[in-house]
Amino acid sequence: MGKLEIEKSGHGIGADIQGLDLTKPLASDALAAINEAWAEHLVLRFHGTKLSDDQLMSFSQNFGPLDMRPVGKADQNSVPGNHYVTVISNVVENGRPIGGLGNLEAQWHVDMSYNPAPAVASILHAWAIPDRGGLTHFCNMYAALEGLPSRLRARIEGLSLKHDSAHTSVGGLRRGFEEAANAGEAPGAVHPLIRTHPVTQRQCLYLGRRQDAYIVGMALEDSEALLDEIWAAAVRPEYCWEHIWQLHDTVMWDNRCTLHRRDGFPNEQQRIMRRTQIGGDKVG
Ligand code: OGA
Ligand code: MN
Protein backbone atom coordinates (compact mmCIF):
# COMPACT_ATOMS: atom_id res chain seq x y z
CA MET A 1 0.00 0.00 0.00
CA GLY A 2 1.11 3.59 -0.63
CA LYS A 3 1.02 5.93 2.30
CA LEU A 4 -2.48 6.46 3.52
CA GLU A 5 -3.22 10.04 4.49
CA ILE A 6 -6.08 11.19 6.65
CA GLU A 7 -7.22 14.79 6.41
CA LYS A 8 -9.93 16.01 8.76
CA SER A 9 -12.77 18.11 7.39
CA GLY A 10 -12.20 20.61 10.20
CA HIS A 11 -15.86 20.42 11.27
CA GLY A 12 -15.83 17.87 14.08
CA ILE A 13 -17.06 15.15 11.73
CA GLY A 14 -15.72 13.80 8.45
CA ALA A 15 -12.28 13.14 6.98
CA ASP A 16 -10.71 12.45 3.59
CA ILE A 17 -8.68 9.31 3.11
CA GLN A 18 -6.06 9.75 0.43
CA GLY A 19 -3.73 7.33 -1.25
CA LEU A 20 -6.05 4.37 -1.64
CA ASP A 21 -7.36 2.64 -4.76
CA LEU A 22 -10.81 1.29 -3.89
CA THR A 23 -10.89 -0.96 -6.95
CA LYS A 24 -8.14 -3.10 -5.38
CA PRO A 25 -8.33 -5.44 -2.40
CA LEU A 26 -7.51 -3.66 0.87
CA ALA A 27 -4.36 -4.65 2.74
CA SER A 28 -5.01 -5.46 6.38
CA ASP A 29 -2.94 -2.52 7.65
CA ALA A 30 -4.91 -0.14 5.42
CA LEU A 31 -8.18 -1.62 6.67
CA ALA A 32 -7.08 -1.18 10.27
CA ALA A 33 -6.14 2.45 9.59
CA ILE A 34 -9.48 3.10 7.91
CA ASN A 35 -11.40 1.54 10.78
CA GLU A 36 -9.51 3.67 13.26
CA ALA A 37 -10.13 6.84 11.25
CA TRP A 38 -13.79 5.90 10.84
CA ALA A 39 -14.31 5.47 14.60
CA GLU A 40 -12.75 8.89 15.13
CA HIS A 41 -14.30 10.88 12.27
CA LEU A 42 -17.60 8.97 11.69
CA VAL A 43 -17.75 9.83 7.98
CA LEU A 44 -14.95 9.06 5.52
CA ARG A 45 -14.58 10.32 1.98
CA PHE A 46 -12.47 8.76 -0.77
CA HIS A 47 -11.87 10.45 -4.11
CA GLY A 48 -11.20 8.07 -6.96
CA THR A 49 -12.34 6.39 -10.11
CA LYS A 50 -15.67 4.83 -10.99
CA LEU A 51 -16.47 1.66 -9.10
CA SER A 52 -18.63 -1.03 -10.65
CA ASP A 53 -21.35 -2.45 -8.41
CA ASP A 54 -19.14 -5.50 -7.82
CA GLN A 55 -16.21 -3.29 -6.83
CA LEU A 56 -18.39 -1.23 -4.51
CA MET A 57 -19.72 -4.42 -2.93
CA SER A 58 -16.22 -5.87 -2.52
CA PHE A 59 -14.92 -2.71 -0.88
CA SER A 60 -17.98 -2.53 1.39
CA GLN A 61 -17.58 -6.11 2.59
CA ASN A 62 -14.37 -5.14 4.34
CA PHE A 63 -16.58 -3.56 6.98
CA GLY A 64 -19.03 -6.41 7.56
CA PRO A 65 -21.66 -8.47 5.77
CA LEU A 66 -23.77 -6.61 3.21
CA ASP A 67 -27.34 -5.78 4.18
CA MET A 68 -30.25 -6.17 1.77
CA ARG A 69 -31.36 -2.92 0.14
CA PRO A 70 -34.40 -1.13 1.65
CA VAL A 71 -37.91 -1.04 0.27
CA GLY A 72 -38.38 2.19 -1.69
CA LYS A 73 -41.42 4.23 -2.62
CA ALA A 74 -41.99 1.93 -5.55
CA ASP A 75 -39.75 -0.83 -6.78
CA GLN A 76 -37.49 1.76 -8.31
CA ASN A 77 -34.25 1.68 -6.39
CA SER A 78 -33.01 -1.72 -7.45
CA VAL A 79 -30.45 -3.24 -9.76
CA PRO A 80 -31.96 -6.29 -11.48
CA GLY A 81 -30.59 -9.48 -9.93
CA ASN A 82 -28.77 -7.61 -7.14
CA HIS A 83 -30.30 -7.37 -3.66
CA TYR A 84 -27.50 -5.32 -2.13
CA VAL A 85 -27.05 -2.20 -4.24
CA THR A 86 -29.54 0.64 -3.85
CA VAL A 87 -29.80 3.21 -6.63
CA ILE A 88 -30.39 6.81 -5.54
CA SER A 89 -31.22 8.88 -8.60
CA ASN A 90 -33.57 11.33 -10.28
CA VAL A 91 -33.01 9.82 -13.73
CA VAL A 92 -36.08 8.48 -15.51
CA GLU A 93 -35.63 5.89 -18.25
CA ASN A 94 -38.55 4.69 -20.38
CA GLY A 95 -40.93 6.43 -18.01
CA ARG A 96 -39.54 4.61 -14.97
CA PRO A 97 -37.28 6.18 -12.30
CA ILE A 98 -34.03 4.22 -12.11
CA GLY A 99 -33.54 5.11 -8.44
CA GLY A 100 -35.08 6.40 -5.22
CA LEU A 101 -35.42 9.91 -3.69
CA GLY A 102 -35.68 11.76 -7.04
CA ASN A 103 -34.26 15.30 -6.92
CA LEU A 104 -36.00 16.20 -3.66
CA GLU A 105 -34.55 17.44 -0.42
CA ALA A 106 -34.10 14.54 2.01
CA GLN A 107 -34.65 15.38 5.68
CA TRP A 108 -32.23 14.43 8.44
CA HIS A 109 -32.33 10.69 8.99
CA VAL A 110 -30.49 7.48 9.79
CA ASP A 111 -30.64 4.73 7.19
CA MET A 112 -32.74 1.73 8.21
CA SER A 113 -33.20 2.81 11.85
CA TYR A 114 -36.83 1.67 11.58
CA ASN A 115 -35.57 -1.95 11.53
CA PRO A 116 -34.93 -4.02 14.67
CA ALA A 117 -31.25 -4.44 13.66
CA PRO A 118 -30.43 -1.29 11.65
CA ALA A 119 -27.56 -1.15 9.17
CA VAL A 120 -24.27 -0.18 10.79
CA ALA A 121 -22.94 1.78 7.81
CA SER A 122 -23.91 3.09 4.40
CA ILE A 123 -21.45 3.51 1.56
CA LEU A 124 -22.49 5.85 -1.24
CA HIS A 125 -20.66 6.18 -4.53
CA ALA A 126 -21.25 8.83 -7.22
CA TRP A 127 -21.70 7.80 -10.84
CA ALA A 128 -23.14 11.17 -11.92
CA ILE A 129 -23.49 14.44 -10.01
CA PRO A 130 -25.31 17.71 -10.72
CA ASP A 131 -23.46 21.00 -11.27
CA ARG A 132 -25.11 22.44 -8.18
CA GLY A 133 -27.17 21.20 -5.24
CA GLY A 134 -27.39 17.62 -4.03
CA LEU A 135 -24.89 18.15 -1.19
CA THR A 136 -24.99 15.59 1.61
CA HIS A 137 -24.80 16.88 5.18
CA PHE A 138 -23.70 14.88 8.21
CA CYS A 139 -24.23 15.54 11.91
CA ASN A 140 -22.23 14.10 14.82
CA MET A 141 -24.56 12.50 17.37
CA TYR A 142 -21.88 12.10 20.05
CA ALA A 143 -21.46 15.88 19.97
CA ALA A 144 -25.24 16.30 19.95
CA LEU A 145 -25.60 14.27 23.14
CA GLU A 146 -22.67 15.97 24.84
CA GLY A 147 -24.09 19.38 23.95
CA LEU A 148 -27.59 18.77 25.34
CA PRO A 149 -28.53 20.98 28.26
CA SER A 150 -28.18 18.83 31.38
CA ARG A 151 -31.88 19.08 32.28
CA LEU A 152 -32.89 17.88 28.84
CA ARG A 153 -30.38 15.06 29.00
CA ALA A 154 -31.74 13.98 32.38
CA ARG A 155 -35.28 13.94 30.96
CA ILE A 156 -34.43 11.62 28.09
CA GLU A 157 -32.28 9.17 30.05
CA GLY A 158 -33.83 5.71 29.73
CA LEU A 159 -36.44 6.70 27.13
CA SER A 160 -37.12 4.76 23.93
CA LEU A 161 -38.06 6.05 20.52
CA LYS A 162 -40.20 4.43 17.85
CA HIS A 163 -38.69 4.96 14.38
CA ASP A 164 -41.34 5.22 11.65
CA SER A 165 -40.86 2.67 8.89
CA ALA A 166 -43.62 3.93 6.58
CA HIS A 167 -41.91 6.96 5.02
CA THR A 168 -38.73 7.53 3.07
CA SER A 169 -36.44 10.46 3.88
CA VAL A 170 -38.16 12.59 1.24
CA GLY A 171 -41.48 11.96 2.98
CA GLY A 172 -43.09 9.54 0.49
CA LEU A 173 -44.72 6.30 1.59
CA ARG A 174 -42.76 3.11 1.05
CA ARG A 175 -44.32 0.42 -1.05
CA GLY A 176 -46.93 -1.52 0.96
CA PHE A 177 -47.37 1.12 3.72
CA GLU A 178 -50.23 3.49 4.58
CA GLU A 179 -50.35 6.81 6.44
CA ALA A 180 -50.76 6.19 10.17
CA ALA A 181 -53.51 8.04 12.06
CA ASN A 182 -50.78 9.62 14.22
CA ALA A 183 -47.14 9.12 15.18
CA GLY A 184 -48.09 6.85 18.08
CA GLU A 185 -49.75 4.43 15.63
CA ALA A 186 -46.95 4.49 13.06
CA PRO A 187 -45.14 1.19 12.45
CA GLY A 188 -41.43 0.76 13.14
CA ALA A 189 -38.76 -0.52 15.52
CA VAL A 190 -38.23 0.84 19.02
CA HIS A 191 -34.69 1.76 20.13
CA PRO A 192 -33.16 3.59 23.08
CA LEU A 193 -32.86 7.35 22.55
CA ILE A 194 -29.35 7.26 23.98
CA ARG A 195 -27.23 4.37 22.76
CA THR A 196 -23.73 3.12 23.41
CA HIS A 197 -21.64 2.68 20.27
CA PRO A 198 -20.41 -0.93 20.30
CA VAL A 199 -16.96 -0.05 18.92
CA THR A 200 -16.08 3.20 20.68
CA GLN A 201 -18.17 2.47 23.81
CA ARG A 202 -19.18 6.14 23.73
CA GLN A 203 -22.77 7.24 24.20
CA CYS A 204 -24.61 9.15 21.50
CA LEU A 205 -28.10 10.31 20.60
CA TYR A 206 -30.05 8.01 18.31
CA LEU A 207 -32.79 9.99 16.59
CA GLY A 208 -33.53 8.42 13.21
CA ARG A 209 -35.96 10.84 11.57
CA ARG A 210 -38.41 13.37 12.93
CA GLN A 211 -41.44 12.43 10.82
CA ASP A 212 -43.86 10.19 12.77
CA ALA A 213 -41.29 9.51 15.51
CA TYR A 214 -42.79 8.74 18.90
CA ILE A 215 -41.35 8.47 22.41
CA VAL A 216 -42.81 5.27 23.77
CA GLY A 217 -45.20 5.58 26.70
CA MET A 218 -45.74 9.35 26.45
CA ALA A 219 -48.89 11.24 25.58
CA LEU A 220 -48.62 12.10 21.89
CA GLU A 221 -48.46 15.86 22.54
CA ASP A 222 -45.72 15.46 25.13
CA SER A 223 -43.74 13.23 22.80
CA GLU A 224 -44.04 15.78 19.98
CA ALA A 225 -42.93 18.65 22.22
CA LEU A 226 -39.99 16.76 23.69
CA LEU A 227 -38.86 15.55 20.26
CA ASP A 228 -38.97 19.10 18.89
CA GLU A 229 -36.83 20.22 21.81
CA ILE A 230 -34.32 17.40 21.34
CA TRP A 231 -34.04 17.96 17.58
CA ALA A 232 -33.52 21.70 18.01
CA ALA A 233 -30.69 21.07 20.47
CA ALA A 234 -29.16 18.17 18.55
CA VAL A 235 -28.79 19.45 15.02
CA ARG A 236 -26.52 22.46 15.28
CA PRO A 237 -24.17 23.75 12.59
CA GLU A 238 -21.15 23.18 14.83
CA TYR A 239 -21.81 19.43 14.88
CA CYS A 240 -22.31 19.18 11.12
CA TRP A 241 -20.32 19.01 7.90
CA GLU A 242 -21.54 19.38 4.33
CA HIS A 243 -19.99 17.16 1.74
CA ILE A 244 -19.78 18.62 -1.77
CA TRP A 245 -19.65 15.72 -4.21
CA GLN A 246 -16.99 15.21 -6.84
CA LEU A 247 -17.54 12.64 -9.53
CA HIS A 248 -16.73 9.09 -8.33
CA ASP A 249 -16.42 10.04 -4.69
CA THR A 250 -17.20 7.28 -2.24
CA VAL A 251 -18.49 8.28 1.18
CA MET A 252 -19.05 5.91 4.08
CA TRP A 253 -20.85 6.91 7.22
CA ASP A 254 -21.58 5.29 10.53
CA ASN A 255 -25.35 5.10 10.97
CA ARG A 256 -24.99 4.41 14.69
CA CYS A 257 -23.65 7.85 15.59
CA THR A 258 -24.53 10.22 12.72
CA LEU A 259 -27.50 11.77 10.97
CA HIS A 260 -27.46 12.74 7.31
CA ARG A 261 -29.60 14.75 4.94
CA ARG A 262 -29.44 15.83 1.33
CA ASP A 263 -30.16 19.10 -0.45
CA GLY A 264 -32.46 19.07 -3.44
CA PHE A 265 -31.08 19.83 -6.90
CA PRO A 266 -32.36 20.87 -10.35
CA ASN A 267 -34.24 17.98 -11.89
CA GLU A 268 -32.87 18.62 -15.38
CA GLN A 269 -29.47 17.61 -14.01
CA GLN A 270 -28.59 13.97 -13.54
CA ARG A 271 -27.52 12.52 -10.21
CA ILE A 272 -26.82 8.78 -10.05
CA MET A 273 -25.56 7.21 -6.83
CA ARG A 274 -25.01 3.59 -5.90
CA ARG A 275 -25.26 2.57 -2.25
CA THR A 276 -24.41 -0.45 -0.17
CA GLN A 277 -25.02 -0.92 3.50
CA ILE A 278 -23.46 -3.07 6.16
CA GLY A 279 -25.75 -5.36 8.16
CA GLY A 280 -26.60 -4.37 11.68
CA ASP A 281 -27.11 -5.47 15.21
CA LYS A 282 -29.60 -4.78 17.95
CA VAL A 283 -29.28 -1.20 19.26
CA GLY A 284 -27.96 -1.07 22.81
C1 OGA B 1 -28.90 7.55 1.27
C2 OGA B 1 -29.06 8.98 1.28
C3 OGA B 1 -28.15 10.96 0.37
C4 OGA B 1 -27.65 11.44 -0.93
O1 OGA B 1 -28.44 7.00 0.27
O2 OGA B 1 -29.21 6.93 2.30
O3 OGA B 1 -29.64 9.51 2.20
O4 OGA B 1 -26.89 12.39 -0.90
N1 OGA B 1 -28.50 9.62 0.28
O5 OGA B 1 -28.03 10.88 -1.95
MN1 MN C 1 -30.00 8.01 3.76
PDB file of N, CA and C in Angstrom, residues 4 42 60 64 71 89 99 103 105 121-122 129 138 161 163 173 192 199 219 226 238 246 259 264 281:
ATOM      1  N   LEU A   4      -1.087   6.055   3.378  1.00  0.00           N
ATOM      2  CA  LEU A   4      -2.479   6.461   3.520  1.00  0.00           C
ATOM      3  C   LEU A   4      -2.529   7.743   4.350  1.00  0.00           C
ATOM      4  N   LEU A  42     -16.207   9.392  11.933  1.00  0.00           N
ATOM      5  CA  LEU A  42     -17.604   8.974  11.693  1.00  0.00           C
ATOM      6  C   LEU A  42     -18.022   8.916  10.220  1.00  0.00           C
ATOM      7  N   SER A  60     -17.076  -2.643   0.236  1.00  0.00           N
ATOM      8  CA  SER A  60     -17.976  -2.528   1.393  1.00  0.00           C
ATOM      9  C   SER A  60     -17.838  -3.714   2.338  1.00  0.00           C
ATOM     10  N   GLY A  64     -17.991  -5.533   7.008  1.00  0.00           N
ATOM     11  CA  GLY A  64     -19.025  -6.407   7.555  1.00  0.00           C
ATOM     12  C   GLY A  64     -19.872  -6.975   6.442  1.00  0.00           C
ATOM     13  N   VAL A  71     -36.741  -1.152   1.127  1.00  0.00           N
ATOM     14  CA  VAL A  71     -37.914  -1.037   0.265  1.00  0.00           C
ATOM     15  C   VAL A  71     -38.121   0.436  -0.046  1.00  0.00           C
ATOM     16  N   SER A  89     -31.344   8.099  -7.372  1.00  0.00           N
ATOM     17  CA  SER A  89     -31.221   8.884  -8.604  1.00  0.00           C
ATOM     18  C   SER A  89     -32.528   9.565  -8.963  1.00  0.00           C
ATOM     19  N   GLY A  99     -33.978   5.119  -9.832  1.00  0.00           N
ATOM     20  CA  GLY A  99     -33.542   5.109  -8.436  1.00  0.00           C
ATOM     21  C   GLY A  99     -34.525   5.796  -7.518  1.00  0.00           C
ATOM     22  N   ASN A 103     -35.151  14.133  -7.081  1.00  0.00           N
ATOM     23  CA  ASN A 103     -34.256  15.299  -6.916  1.00  0.00           C
ATOM     24  C   ASN A 103     -34.624  16.073  -5.653  1.00  0.00           C
ATOM     25  N   GLU A 105     -35.311  17.310  -1.659  1.00  0.00           N
ATOM     26  CA  GLU A 105     -34.551  17.441  -0.422  1.00  0.00           C
ATOM     27  C   GLU A 105     -34.886  16.249   0.471  1.00  0.00           C
ATOM     28  N   ALA A 121     -23.581   0.774   8.665  1.00  0.00           N
ATOM     29  CA  ALA A 121     -22.944   1.777   7.810  1.00  0.00           C
ATOM     30  C   ALA A 121     -23.634   1.828   6.461  1.00  0.00           C
ATOM     31  N   SER A 122     -23.497   2.971   5.798  1.00  0.00           N
ATOM     32  CA  SER A 122     -23.906   3.089   4.403  1.00  0.00           C
ATOM     33  C   SER A 122     -22.705   3.597   3.627  1.00  0.00           C
ATOM     34  N   ILE A 129     -23.109  13.417 -10.982  1.00  0.00           N
ATOM     35  CA  ILE A 129     -23.492  14.442 -10.010  1.00  0.00           C
ATOM     36  C   ILE A 129     -23.950  15.705 -10.729  1.00  0.00           C
ATOM     37  N   PHE A 138     -23.825  15.878   7.137  1.00  0.00           N
ATOM     38  CA  PHE A 138     -23.703  14.881   8.208  1.00  0.00           C
ATOM     39  C   PHE A 138     -23.642  15.591   9.556  1.00  0.00           C
ATOM     40  N   LEU A 161     -37.431   5.358  21.658  1.00  0.00           N
ATOM     41  CA  LEU A 161     -38.057   6.050  20.523  1.00  0.00           C
ATOM     42  C   LEU A 161     -38.519   5.024  19.500  1.00  0.00           C
ATOM     43  N   HIS A 163     -39.195   4.417  15.647  1.00  0.00           N
ATOM     44  CA  HIS A 163     -38.688   4.964  14.384  1.00  0.00           C
ATOM     45  C   HIS A 163     -39.632   4.558  13.256  1.00  0.00           C
ATOM     46  N   LEU A 173     -44.436   7.597   0.958  1.00  0.00           N
ATOM     47  CA  LEU A 173     -44.723   6.300   1.586  1.00  0.00           C
ATOM     48  C   LEU A 173     -43.955   5.199   0.869  1.00  0.00           C
ATOM     49  N   PRO A 192     -33.465   2.575  22.069  1.00  0.00           N
ATOM     50  CA  PRO A 192     -33.162   3.594  23.084  1.00  0.00           C
ATOM     51  C   PRO A 192     -32.761   4.916  22.435  1.00  0.00           C
ATOM     52  N   VAL A 199     -18.403  -0.075  19.184  1.00  0.00           N
ATOM     53  CA  VAL A 199     -16.960  -0.049  18.922  1.00  0.00           C
ATOM     54  C   VAL A 199     -16.258   0.954  19.845  1.00  0.00           C
ATOM     55  N   ALA A 219     -47.750  10.669  26.315  1.00  0.00           N
ATOM     56  CA  ALA A 219     -48.893  11.238  25.583  1.00  0.00           C
ATOM     57  C   ALA A 219     -48.330  11.808  24.280  1.00  0.00           C
ATOM     58  N   LEU A 226     -41.339  17.149  23.252  1.00  0.00           N
ATOM     59  CA  LEU A 226     -39.991  16.760  23.689  1.00  0.00           C
ATOM     60  C   LEU A 226     -39.101  16.470  22.475  1.00  0.00           C
ATOM     61  N   GLU A 238     -22.499  23.532  14.351  1.00  0.00           N
ATOM     62  CA  GLU A 238     -21.151  23.184  14.833  1.00  0.00           C
ATOM     63  C   GLU A 238     -20.925  21.684  14.955  1.00  0.00           C
ATOM     64  N   GLN A 246     -17.739  15.244  -5.574  1.00  0.00           N
ATOM     65  CA  GLN A 246     -16.990  15.206  -6.837  1.00  0.00           C
ATOM     66  C   GLN A 246     -17.314  13.871  -7.496  1.00  0.00           C
ATOM     67  N   LEU A 259     -26.312  11.542  11.799  1.00  0.00           N
ATOM     68  CA  LEU A 259     -27.501  11.767  10.965  1.00  0.00           C
ATOM     69  C   LEU A 259     -26.995  12.270   9.622  1.00  0.00           C
ATOM     70  N   GLY A 264     -31.879  19.307  -2.123  1.00  0.00           N
ATOM     71  CA  GLY A 264     -32.460  19.068  -3.438  1.00  0.00           C
ATOM     72  C   GLY A 264     -31.520  19.582  -4.527  1.00  0.00           C
ATOM     73  N   ASP A 281     -26.958  -4.778  13.954  1.00  0.00           N
ATOM     74  CA  ASP A 281     -27.109  -5.473  15.215  1.00  0.00           C
ATOM     75  C   ASP A 281     -28.188  -4.760  16.017  1.00  0.00           C
TER      76      ASP A 281
END
